[in-house]
Tab-separated table of C-alpha atoms in Angstrom:
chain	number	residue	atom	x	y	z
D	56	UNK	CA	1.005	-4.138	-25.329
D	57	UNK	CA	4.135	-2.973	-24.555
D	58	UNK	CA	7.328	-3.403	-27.043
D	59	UNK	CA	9.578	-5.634	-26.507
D	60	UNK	CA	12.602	-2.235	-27.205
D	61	UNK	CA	10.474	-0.355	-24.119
D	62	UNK	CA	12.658	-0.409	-21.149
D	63	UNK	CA	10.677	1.331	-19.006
D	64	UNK	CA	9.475	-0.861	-16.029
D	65	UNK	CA	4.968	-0.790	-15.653
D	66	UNK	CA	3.613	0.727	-12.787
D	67	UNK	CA	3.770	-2.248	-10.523
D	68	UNK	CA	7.456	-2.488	-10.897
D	69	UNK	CA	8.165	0.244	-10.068
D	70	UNK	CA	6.223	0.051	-6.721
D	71	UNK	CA	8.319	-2.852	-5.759
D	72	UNK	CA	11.532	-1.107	-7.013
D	73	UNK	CA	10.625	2.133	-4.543
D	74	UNK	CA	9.960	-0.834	-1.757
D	75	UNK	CA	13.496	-2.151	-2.760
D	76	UNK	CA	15.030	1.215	-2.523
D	77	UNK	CA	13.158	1.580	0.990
D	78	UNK	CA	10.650	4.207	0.095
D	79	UNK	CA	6.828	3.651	0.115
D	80	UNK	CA	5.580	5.617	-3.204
D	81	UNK	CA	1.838	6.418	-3.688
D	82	UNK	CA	0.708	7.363	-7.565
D	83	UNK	CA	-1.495	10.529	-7.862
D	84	UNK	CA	-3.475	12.340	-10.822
D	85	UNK	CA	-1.629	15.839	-11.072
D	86	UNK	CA	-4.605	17.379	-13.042
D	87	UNK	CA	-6.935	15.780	-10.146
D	88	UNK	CA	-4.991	15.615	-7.045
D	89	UNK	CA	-6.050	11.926	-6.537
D	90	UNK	CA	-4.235	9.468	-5.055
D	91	UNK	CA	-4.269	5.684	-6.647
D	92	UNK	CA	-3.216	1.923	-5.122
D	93	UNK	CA	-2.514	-0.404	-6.415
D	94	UNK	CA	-0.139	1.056	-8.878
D	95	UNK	CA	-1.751	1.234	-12.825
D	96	UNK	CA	-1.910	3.040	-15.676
D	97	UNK	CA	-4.958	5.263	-15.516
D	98	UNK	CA	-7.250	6.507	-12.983
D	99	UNK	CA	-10.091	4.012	-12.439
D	100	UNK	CA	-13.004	5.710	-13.452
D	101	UNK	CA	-11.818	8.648	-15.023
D	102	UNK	CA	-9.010	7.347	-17.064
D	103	UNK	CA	-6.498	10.188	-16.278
D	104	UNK	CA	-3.346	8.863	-17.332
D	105	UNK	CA	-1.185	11.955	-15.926
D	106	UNK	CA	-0.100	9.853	-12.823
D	107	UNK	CA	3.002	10.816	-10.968
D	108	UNK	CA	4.725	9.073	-8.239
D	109	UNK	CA	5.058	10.749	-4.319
D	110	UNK	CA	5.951	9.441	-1.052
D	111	UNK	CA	2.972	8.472	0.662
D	112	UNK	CA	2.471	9.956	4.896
D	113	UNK	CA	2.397	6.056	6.076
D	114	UNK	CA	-0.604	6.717	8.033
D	115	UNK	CA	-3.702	5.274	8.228
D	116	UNK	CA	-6.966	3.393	9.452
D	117	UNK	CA	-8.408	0.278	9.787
D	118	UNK	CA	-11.362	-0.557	7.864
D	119	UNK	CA	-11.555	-4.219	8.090
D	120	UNK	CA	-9.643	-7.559	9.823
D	121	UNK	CA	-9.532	-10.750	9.497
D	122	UNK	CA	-7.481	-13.243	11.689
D	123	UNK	CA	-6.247	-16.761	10.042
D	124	UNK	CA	-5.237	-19.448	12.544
D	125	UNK	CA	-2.906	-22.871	10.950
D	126	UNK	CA	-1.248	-25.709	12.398
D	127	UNK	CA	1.586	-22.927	12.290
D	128	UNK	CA	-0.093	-19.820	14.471
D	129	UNK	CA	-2.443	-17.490	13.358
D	130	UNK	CA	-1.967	-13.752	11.381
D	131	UNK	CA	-4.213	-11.206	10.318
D	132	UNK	CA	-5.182	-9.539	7.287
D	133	UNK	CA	-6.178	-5.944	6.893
D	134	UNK	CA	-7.751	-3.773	4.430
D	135	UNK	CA	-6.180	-0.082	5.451
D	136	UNK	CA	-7.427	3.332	4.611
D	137	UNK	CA	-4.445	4.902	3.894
D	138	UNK	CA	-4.352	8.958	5.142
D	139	UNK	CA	-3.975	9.946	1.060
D	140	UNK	CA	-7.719	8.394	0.581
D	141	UNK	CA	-7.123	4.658	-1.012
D	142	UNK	CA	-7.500	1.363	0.716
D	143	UNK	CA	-4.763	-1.743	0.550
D	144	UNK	CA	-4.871	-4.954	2.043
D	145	UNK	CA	-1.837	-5.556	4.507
D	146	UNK	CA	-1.272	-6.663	7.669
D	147	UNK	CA	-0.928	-5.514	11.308
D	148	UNK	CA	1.759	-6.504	13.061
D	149	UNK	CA	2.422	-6.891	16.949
D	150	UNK	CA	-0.997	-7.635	17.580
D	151	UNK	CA	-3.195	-10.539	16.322
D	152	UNK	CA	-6.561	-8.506	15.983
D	153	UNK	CA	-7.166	-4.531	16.510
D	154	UNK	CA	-10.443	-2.728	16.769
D	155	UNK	CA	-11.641	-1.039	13.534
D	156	UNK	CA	-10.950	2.386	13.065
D	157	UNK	CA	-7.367	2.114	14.601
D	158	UNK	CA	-5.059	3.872	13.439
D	159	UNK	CA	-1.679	2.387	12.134
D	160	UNK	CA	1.504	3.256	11.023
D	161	UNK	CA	3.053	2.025	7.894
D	162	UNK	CA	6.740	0.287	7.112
D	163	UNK	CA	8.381	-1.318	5.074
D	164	UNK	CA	9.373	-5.152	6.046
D	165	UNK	CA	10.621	-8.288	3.892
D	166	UNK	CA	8.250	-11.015	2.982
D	167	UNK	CA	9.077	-14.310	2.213
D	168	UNK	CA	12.225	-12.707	0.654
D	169	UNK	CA	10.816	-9.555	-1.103
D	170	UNK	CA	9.970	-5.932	0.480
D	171	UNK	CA	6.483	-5.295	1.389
D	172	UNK	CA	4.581	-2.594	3.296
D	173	UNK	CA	3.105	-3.548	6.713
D	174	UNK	CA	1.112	-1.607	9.658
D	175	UNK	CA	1.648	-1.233	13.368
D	176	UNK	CA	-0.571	0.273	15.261
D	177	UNK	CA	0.216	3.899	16.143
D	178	UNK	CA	1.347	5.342	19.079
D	179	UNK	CA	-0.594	7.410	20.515
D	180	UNK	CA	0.937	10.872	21.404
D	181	UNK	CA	1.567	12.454	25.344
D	182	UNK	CA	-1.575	14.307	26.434
């Protein structure tokens, strides 16, 4: 338990103060090289507590969707593999479903009044 006299803010905090600030931050193990979301203490698994914070590429893949409909429309959720090796659960915008294994591009967009990180699908590149 943290004391009460600690000002520093926990992991998840911090996150959300990088959102604020416009940046999308990724913690990694600097003895391991892994990369860790949601943001915690320790490694899960190993218990490494040596976790730093770097900017994370933005890109990655789909692994799973799910599309909600309501009385007021319909939006997806997505579990995303992000390029640095763990998975979140976001959202895809501009599109109501995409096949698995696309590959999207993360920003960083306010919901219902608070920063969050969201995925479009990326573009694909001139052959």
């Amino acid at each position: 338990m943290r004391d009460a006299t600690d000002a520093r803010p926990g992991p998840e905090a911090r996150f959300k103060a990088f959102l604020a600030e416009g940046r999308f931050m990724l913690q990694r193990s600097r003895s391991t090289g892994r990369h860790v979301f949601y943001p915690r203490g320790a490694v899960p698994g190993t218990g490494e507590t040596d976790l730093e914070w770097v900017p994370a590429s933005g890109e990655g893949t789909v692994y799973s969707i799910t599309v909600n409909r309501t009385r007021e429309g319909a939006y997806n959720l997505a579990l995303v593999d992000l390029a640095e090796g763990p998975r979140m659960l976001s959202r895809i915008e501009g599109a109501e479903t995409v096949p698995i294994g696309t590959r999207v591009t993360a920003r960083i967009a306010t919901i219902d009044g608070a920063p969050a990180i969201v995925f479009a699908v990326a573009s694909q590149g001139a052959a």
